[in-house]
Amino acid sequence: MPTTPSAKPLDLSAATVHFNRPVPVLVEDALRREIGVLAHNGALVAYTGKYTGRTPKDKHVVRDANSEPHVWWENNQAMSPEEFDGLVQLAQEKLAGRTIDVVDTIGGAAAEHQLKVRFLVESPYHALFIRQMLIRPTAEQLADFEPDWTVVDLGTVKYERTVDGTDRDAVIAIDFSRRMVIIMGTLYAGEMKKSVFSIMNYILPLKGVMSMHCSANIGKDGDTALFFGLSGTGKTTLSADPERFLIGDDEHGWDDNGVFNVEGGCYAKCIDLSREKEPDIWDAIRFGAVLENVEMTDARVPMYESKKFTENTRCAYPLEHISNAVFPSVGGHPQNIIFLTADAFGVLPPISRLSPEEAMVHFLNGYTAKVAGTEAGVTEPQMTFSTCFGAPFMTLHPKVYADLLRAKIAEHGSKVWLVNTGWTG
């Protein structure tokens, strides 16, 4: 693994800087600056403008001596160190005169795999979002916090260029040598959390730890279950089971001790959300939560059925908002592993038990559908093959993850199931 120290911190002397502001202050500032509005349930409601989902075409990894032998370059767009230098310079210039929130967070509930990540963000809405999404350090941890990584999030700054004849203005760039991420041109907050996931998908497997795009929960008898799936296929919904205890809804690692959450919050789709169907998620949307791109009535009541801004309406909230979440967010080795496939063509049965060999085929193929709104330009379900059920976030070659998963299944005797959450018949 690369041992290059974190990049030299950006100079914030020309900016107005706030450090680790609490939730009420972030909400107040967002309202005062008209970046968001308050819903009747207490959640902050924000709108992301042009980008209402991730923009994979604008994501890049710096290609250098450290990353060259490890990164899956067929899937990850390369950026030269020189172009990243230009991004750093642009970020430094644009920080001047801005109000910046510094948000210190931790990725990874397992102490031996924790990653300390510092975010520099220009929007109090984004500061609230990432504060609630990752693990919040204790006061003792904050006292001597030294970040392993820095993420610079300047959504209002355009990075204008022409790529293959197409004008682009957003960028998400990851440099594994400098341990820095720069996000520009998009206000979609999900890019921040997925950047951390991409980092963990690089670091953990190189330590022999399986990283997974899945949700996880625990039964009353202590049995752990994993739910793999592409964004929007049901991970959050199925893991939020009132009869089971939630570990996490999206990003996990699996080491010699069991499963651990990478995050400290949930990021749920809320299109057509109802208390009857998803009571835990409904009740989690309260003060401290963030609603994204949700239309509201004049009385500030969220209209979850509305697709006015996007079908990819989202809510972000800390795990503490889920009454049956477990802390710390860890579990044992999984007895059951479920692959969630949103079959857009109705060819798969509702449920199938997979042999270890079949499990590897489905894991590597990742047959599913892109659900409307989860990526820019996706307006209806589209058949896709997303290896490891999360190709956009897989930094290493799929075989690395498949070999780790195969070994874990064999060692612990986990049962693997294929569940169709899409269309049948």
Short mmCIF file of C-alpha atoms in Angstrom, two decimals, residues 33 205 214 259 267 318 363 376:
data_model
loop_
_atom_site.label_atom_id
_atom_site.label_comp_id
_atom_site.label_asym_id
_atom_site.label_seq_id
_atom_site.Cartn_x
_atom_site.Cartn_y
_atom_site.Cartn_z
CA ARG A 33 -28.27 31.79 3.34
CA PRO A 205 -8.71 -5.09 -0.30
CA CYS A 214 -24.19 -3.77 0.40
CA VAL A 259 -18.75 -7.23 9.06
CA TYR A 267 -28.89 7.64 2.31
CA PRO A 318 -27.61 9.46 11.03
CA PHE A 363 -21.21 -11.28 -8.50
CA ALA A 376 -27.34 11.64 -14.67
#
